[in-house]
Amino acid sequence: MTTTRLLFRLALRSLSRRKARAALLVAAIFLPLTMAVTASVLATTSQPTAETATAQRLGQAGALLVNQDLVGSDGVDAALRSAESALAESLGREVGLVPEVTTPLPARLGHREVASYGHGLDLDEAIHQGRYLLVEGRHARRGGEVAVSVEVADRLDLAVGSTVQLGDRREEAIVTGIVSDAGSTTRSFVVVDVATAASHSPETTRGEEDATGSTYAGTVAWYAREEIVQTPELAAAGWQVRSRGDALLDHGHPGSEGAGSLLLVIAAAVVAEITLVIFAVFTVVVRSTARESALLAAAGADPAARRRVVTYQGVLLGLAATVAAVLVGVLAARLLSDPFAASQGQIWGPIRLDPVQIGLLVLLGLAAPVVAARTAAEPAARLDVAAALRGGDLPGSSGGKGFRPALTAGLVGSALALALGGALFAAPPLVAGAALLLVVAAGTGMGALTSRVARFADRLPLVARLGARSAARTPSRTTAVAVVLVSTTVLAGVVLVGMGALTRKVEDAYVPQVPHGSMWVTFSAPVGDATLAALAEAAGTDEVIPLHPARTPPGTWRDHPEGAGALLLATPVEDCVDQGAGDLVHVDDCLAHTGYPQWRTEVVVTPERHLPALLDRPATEAELSAFRRGAVLVLDERLHHSGTATARVEGSESDGSAPDTLDFEAVHAPVDVAHAQTPMALLSPFAAADRGLTWDTDPYLVYVPAEDISRDTEDRVRALLTADVGQHYGLGVERGPAAHRVLATSTAVVAGALAVLGGTLALVVTALSVSETRRELATLAAVGASGRFRAAAVAAHASAVTATSIGLGLLVVVVLAPAVVVALEGGWTALPWWGVLGAALGCWCAATLTAYLGSRWSVRG
Amino acid sequence: MLRAVDIRKSYRAGTVSVPALRGVSLDVAAGSLTAVMGASGCGKSTLLTVAGGLQAADSGTVVVAGVDLASLSDSASHRHRRRHIGFVFQDYNIVPTLNTIENVMLPLELDGRKRSHARTEAERALAAVGIGDLATRHPDTLSGGQRQRVALARAICGERGLILADEPTGALDSAAAGQVLDTLVGLVRGGAACLVVTHDEAVAARADRVVRMKDGLVVDEGREGTSS
């Protein structure tokens, strides 16, 4: 005990004697640990508890009941009146129900309209507590009042007291409050009283799509105060019951969606980095305190005692850093929680700590420095006391002359095998193992690499020579720094490339509806030229393109919404679905597999002047010539065979016509990107008339080409169309998959965080390493080197080590990237590489600049 | 070559000011070897670093090669040191990342001279101290005496006129110390001015003049030896 106390005291004195170095060491542990704690708390907070998630859906209800049969047969109003008795009949007892009617209910102000849903319920009922948050004002309590969501208020510039028009009847309502979902702020909805919502519900029910698939009928949900479970009797009567108990169970296993998964990935990466950092730092420290260890040995301390002095330093540093990291990490999470949630349109509530995660981080913060210090202390135990007293260097790691190259080669070989296995078996853990081995290989091979860099530097100016030679002369320190930087670079690279691969996977499966930024509108009611002209004006464009499918008379499309009488070309997607019917191949799978954007392709009649907009380029002379002589222009060569496209004409039940086929000359008009909404087969009106075909004068689809239609413009077009055709339209603007925007943001965040982390770690370890070269700096001063030159020499040293390490890390990322992409079944995308290069460059600049500025300050004396 | 007049220098130890030099005056002429002796802590090494411009005096004047060091800017001070002053330390202070000739070339390269010119001058300096054949050897492979002669070569390279040596023989055995001393005296005979801080009576015996210091003051200034 006395010895332990003595050794602890020696460790404490060693730390307090070099306060700046101790502070750097604490910082090296504190920084990543704080980030990990913050990430952990944010991840935990972003996942609602089972109770919260249940309350967001069910409020305080014991059960949620839906009976679309009841609504379908009786209508919404009647269903509202009969629901309690119908339920009592099936349940055998009376239960009080509180209804909520949900229906499409667009909100309009002036010339702008938001496609919102209306929820008809009494939010002052205690049973709804926990479902919505009242941001401002009060809830709507009667007809003529409405509470709008934050999104609707933002898009229409509404405030409490504003007047807004609801539905296609344009009923005016006073905004009494601003509300949001309890867990989200981005949904467009309004809350009105039950009667108002019911009055806006469409007659069609059962939740079926209307003719265009663009709008849905109203639904009614009933909330019961007492818990009800599903029974066969209830099911037979059309009741679907979700009890509170089931909801709690379902929400007891939160998924990994949302902000939490990304934060956890970052936290895991940061945590993995800690051990390497601490080991690297202690390796430098032990080498710089060799003389102290030798003095202890001379005073009678055995190797175990010398080892323990270093290990106890790890204990003390770990304790200080961990306590500070937990406190600061939790505080940072508390400050960041609301902005993070807001940036994702979510509401997280008060911060929550996962005791297991925090406990593991605390354990890591305490144990990692001890293990790292204990491992790094080995040279102190094995030192040549006499040599160390004379100022000699500590012994290096064991192994003969050929040991390190052989070890490096073995590690690289094993890593490549693991990476290959990971790619072949789509197993990311194997790729992660390969990354780890390559990082270790980088450490073992670093000495040889810096020697080569130093030889290369012989041709460079003096300052660069000194920097490169310093790096090569201290292989242990250089390796310690290198392992930190290589692993940081590899982590950054693999995480970003992985994110890019997954994003590309999503993007590849995504079928754009129309060219990016453009708008499409589908109609289920006749529209006149005046509406189209107004649509063009509202959209701020000169050109709207009405599209008319060619048909065989006398079939009409309104009688047969699925296309009876239409001319359909066989698509690769249809072939794919037909071939895989036995295996239940989904249309989406076939869309992704074939790369063809539509399931069904109609031959569309369009005048020649619209060809440039539909092809997104001028038509060639050959294409124009073919179009004018009556050929079909097909935008995908798989739509024709040897210059002929065969259209099938589906039979019509109304006129008793039989299925038939019609052959056209077909010419391939290639396009860069094909779209789901714009036509893939184009026929001129003259050619259609010549073949005895007809087409509807009312367009079923209008394409509005544009660079970037804003949400504001979209809202204006909605307002116009609702005024002209009511709800008989569907509208969309192509803004691309959200995955790319998420990737761009995530890449910037991860790259920034890793650049800061890498730069800081590089600064800490480099500062420690450079502090050991003070004697050389003094010599340079004695022979007349200016302070600027000495600082430049230090910066060159840091720069050489950082550049070599980061370069090696990037090489490892390049080697691993194919395996990462294949293992995740993703694709290539450029953005993560810019992120990796940005992070690498930022890290290198930070290390070099801070080394220069730091040494300018320190060599001033 | 070196004229120091009424040099005063103090260090701060916490709140206490500890005087290291309390008005030291000294002249070292070209072609002469002056030895400074005294007990540890008497201010010998401080005198050397102040004379070389490595640290500034609190008051007094230091003139090297006709230039008052206090009148020089920071960069001019470095340039003046590179061109006129060479240091030799007890523990050699050879830059470990450079080989023998690169160490000797260092001041000239720092001064912006062409590498080829610096190499020629360094070869001449190495030859002058008798280790011309060790030019490409790494300092780690040299003996103590050889390393100190590398330091001497670096100190004279570029025909600098003032050599400031701090215990140049302190870490050497008597044979090596004798060789280094012979070299140093040879350089002085060649025209260099040399100020040596030493405890070694053998060095003092070969000096043109021996200055004894005590508590930051020169207490005795006489001719004890001859640098023949």
PDB file of C-alpha atoms in Angstrom, chain A residues 659-746:
ATOM      1  CA  PRO A 659     -57.557  -6.893 -77.735  1.00  0.00           C
ATOM      2  CA  ASP A 660     -55.545  -6.058 -80.824  1.00  0.00           C
ATOM      3  CA  THR A 661     -52.036  -4.995 -81.904  1.00  0.00           C
ATOM      4  CA  LEU A 662     -50.804  -2.179 -84.076  1.00  0.00           C
ATOM      5  CA  ASP A 663     -47.294  -1.894 -85.609  1.00  0.00           C
ATOM      6  CA  PHE A 664     -45.441   1.393 -86.021  1.00  0.00           C
ATOM      7  CA  GLU A 665     -42.122   2.279 -87.543  1.00  0.00           C
ATOM      8  CA  ALA A 666     -40.034   3.235 -84.512  1.00  0.00           C
ATOM      9  CA  VAL A 667     -36.925   5.385 -84.245  1.00  0.00           C
ATOM     10  CA  HIS A 668     -34.834   5.576 -81.096  1.00  0.00           C
ATOM     11  CA  ALA A 669     -34.465   9.143 -79.779  1.00  0.00           C
ATOM     12  CA  PRO A 670     -32.022   8.727 -76.901  1.00  0.00           C
ATOM     13  CA  VAL A 671     -32.350  10.899 -73.796  1.00  0.00           C
ATOM     14  CA  ASP A 672     -29.927  11.345 -70.912  1.00  0.00           C
ATOM     15  CA  VAL A 673     -32.459  10.475 -68.216  1.00  0.00           C
ATOM     16  CA  ALA A 674     -35.847   8.878 -68.664  1.00  0.00           C
ATOM     17  CA  HIS A 675     -38.693   9.857 -66.354  1.00  0.00           C
ATOM     18  CA  ALA A 676     -41.739   8.210 -64.870  1.00  0.00           C
ATOM     19  CA  GLN A 677     -44.214  10.890 -65.910  1.00  0.00           C
ATOM     20  CA  THR A 678     -42.991  12.249 -69.216  1.00  0.00           C
ATOM     21  CA  PRO A 679     -43.891  10.087 -72.242  1.00  0.00           C
ATOM     22  CA  MET A 680     -41.526   7.459 -73.641  1.00  0.00           C
ATOM     23  CA  ALA A 681     -43.229   7.037 -77.043  1.00  0.00           C
ATOM     24  CA  LEU A 682     -44.182  10.074 -79.130  1.00  0.00           C
ATOM     25  CA  LEU A 683     -46.425  10.208 -82.174  1.00  0.00           C
ATOM     26  CA  SER A 684     -47.343  13.246 -84.265  1.00  0.00           C
ATOM     27  CA  PRO A 685     -51.048  14.232 -84.536  1.00  0.00           C
ATOM     28  CA  PHE A 686     -50.858  13.808 -88.303  1.00  0.00           C
ATOM     29  CA  ALA A 687     -49.530  10.272 -87.994  1.00  0.00           C
ATOM     30  CA  ALA A 688     -52.155   9.385 -85.405  1.00  0.00           C
ATOM     31  CA  ALA A 689     -54.948  10.666 -87.625  1.00  0.00           C
ATOM     32  CA  ASP A 690     -53.422   8.870 -90.587  1.00  0.00           C
ATOM     33  CA  ARG A 691     -53.591   5.556 -88.654  1.00  0.00           C
ATOM     34  CA  GLY A 692     -57.196   6.158 -87.702  1.00  0.00           C
ATOM     35  CA  LEU A 693     -56.396   6.887 -84.106  1.00  0.00           C
ATOM     36  CA  THR A 694     -57.970   9.471 -81.885  1.00  0.00           C
ATOM     37  CA  TRP A 695     -56.872  11.277 -78.764  1.00  0.00           C
ATOM     38  CA  ASP A 696     -58.620  13.158 -76.023  1.00  0.00           C
ATOM     39  CA  THR A 697     -58.734  16.896 -76.338  1.00  0.00           C
ATOM     40  CA  ASP A 698     -58.529  17.160 -72.549  1.00  0.00           C
ATOM     41  CA  PRO A 699     -55.026  16.283 -71.428  1.00  0.00           C
ATOM     42  CA  TYR A 700     -54.630  13.637 -68.752  1.00  0.00           C
ATOM     43  CA  LEU A 701     -51.162  14.952 -67.959  1.00  0.00           C
ATOM     44  CA  VAL A 702     -49.557  18.357 -68.216  1.00  0.00           C
ATOM     45  CA  TYR A 703     -45.795  18.644 -68.052  1.00  0.00           C
ATOM     46  CA  VAL A 704     -44.342  22.007 -67.013  1.00  0.00           C
ATOM     47  CA  PRO A 705     -40.613  22.133 -67.845  1.00  0.00           C
ATOM     48  CA  ALA A 706     -38.638  24.430 -65.553  1.00  0.00           C
ATOM     49  CA  GLU A 707     -35.255  24.724 -63.870  1.00  0.00           C
ATOM     50  CA  ASP A 708     -36.442  24.981 -60.284  1.00  0.00           C
ATOM     51  CA  ILE A 709     -40.080  25.504 -59.359  1.00  0.00           C
ATOM     52  CA  SER A 710     -40.173  26.839 -55.807  1.00  0.00           C
ATOM     53  CA  ARG A 711     -42.568  25.758 -53.075  1.00  0.00           C
ATOM     54  CA  ASP A 712     -44.149  29.187 -53.243  1.00  0.00           C
ATOM     55  CA  THR A 713     -44.853  28.770 -56.970  1.00  0.00           C
ATOM     56  CA  GLU A 714     -46.174  25.275 -56.299  1.00  0.00           C
ATOM     57  CA  ASP A 715     -48.595  26.679 -53.706  1.00  0.00           C
ATOM     58  CA  ARG A 716     -49.808  29.297 -56.187  1.00  0.00           C
ATOM     59  CA  VAL A 717     -50.483  26.653 -58.845  1.00  0.00           C
ATOM     60  CA  ARG A 718     -52.408  24.575 -56.305  1.00  0.00           C
ATOM     61  CA  ALA A 719     -54.579  27.547 -55.452  1.00  0.00           C
ATOM     62  CA  LEU A 720     -55.299  28.130 -59.139  1.00  0.00           C
ATOM     63  CA  LEU A 721     -56.148  24.518 -59.907  1.00  0.00           C
ATOM     64  CA  THR A 722     -58.355  24.089 -56.856  1.00  0.00           C
ATOM     65  CA  ALA A 723     -60.291  27.132 -57.995  1.00  0.00           C
ATOM     66  CA  ASP A 724     -60.675  25.722 -61.513  1.00  0.00           C
ATOM     67  CA  VAL A 725     -61.098  21.963 -61.080  1.00  0.00           C
ATOM     68  CA  GLY A 726     -61.581  21.463 -57.341  1.00  0.00           C
ATOM     69  CA  GLN A 727     -59.726  18.441 -56.050  1.00  0.00           C
ATOM     70  CA  HIS A 728     -59.677  16.694 -59.419  1.00  0.00           C
ATOM     71  CA  TYR A 729     -55.977  17.036 -59.923  1.00  0.00           C
ATOM     72  CA  GLY A 730     -52.704  15.736 -58.631  1.00  0.00           C
ATOM     73  CA  LEU A 731     -49.529  17.810 -58.684  1.00  0.00           C
ATOM     74  CA  GLY A 732     -45.889  17.224 -58.037  1.00  0.00           C
ATOM     75  CA  VAL A 733     -42.550  18.983 -58.430  1.00  0.00           C
ATOM     76  CA  GLU A 734     -39.454  16.872 -58.980  1.00  0.00           C
ATOM     77  CA  ARG A 735     -36.937  17.774 -56.299  1.00  0.00           C
ATOM     78  CA  GLY A 736     -34.925  14.566 -56.333  1.00  0.00           C
ATOM     79  CA  PRO A 737     -34.517  12.027 -53.565  1.00  0.00           C
ATOM     80  CA  ALA A 738     -34.051  13.423 -50.078  1.00  0.00           C
ATOM     81  CA  ALA A 739     -31.127  11.013 -49.636  1.00  0.00           C
ATOM     82  CA  HIS A 740     -28.784  13.247 -51.629  1.00  0.00           C
ATOM     83  CA  ARG A 741     -29.571  16.291 -49.519  1.00  0.00           C
ATOM     84  CA  VAL A 742     -29.094  14.207 -46.377  1.00  0.00           C
ATOM     85  CA  LEU A 743     -25.755  12.950 -47.753  1.00  0.00           C
ATOM     86  CA  ALA A 744     -24.570  16.459 -48.586  1.00  0.00           C
ATOM     87  CA  THR A 745     -25.391  17.708 -45.101  1.00  0.00           C
ATOM     88  CA  SER A 746     -24.010  14.613 -43.393  1.00  0.00           C
TER      89      SER A 746
END
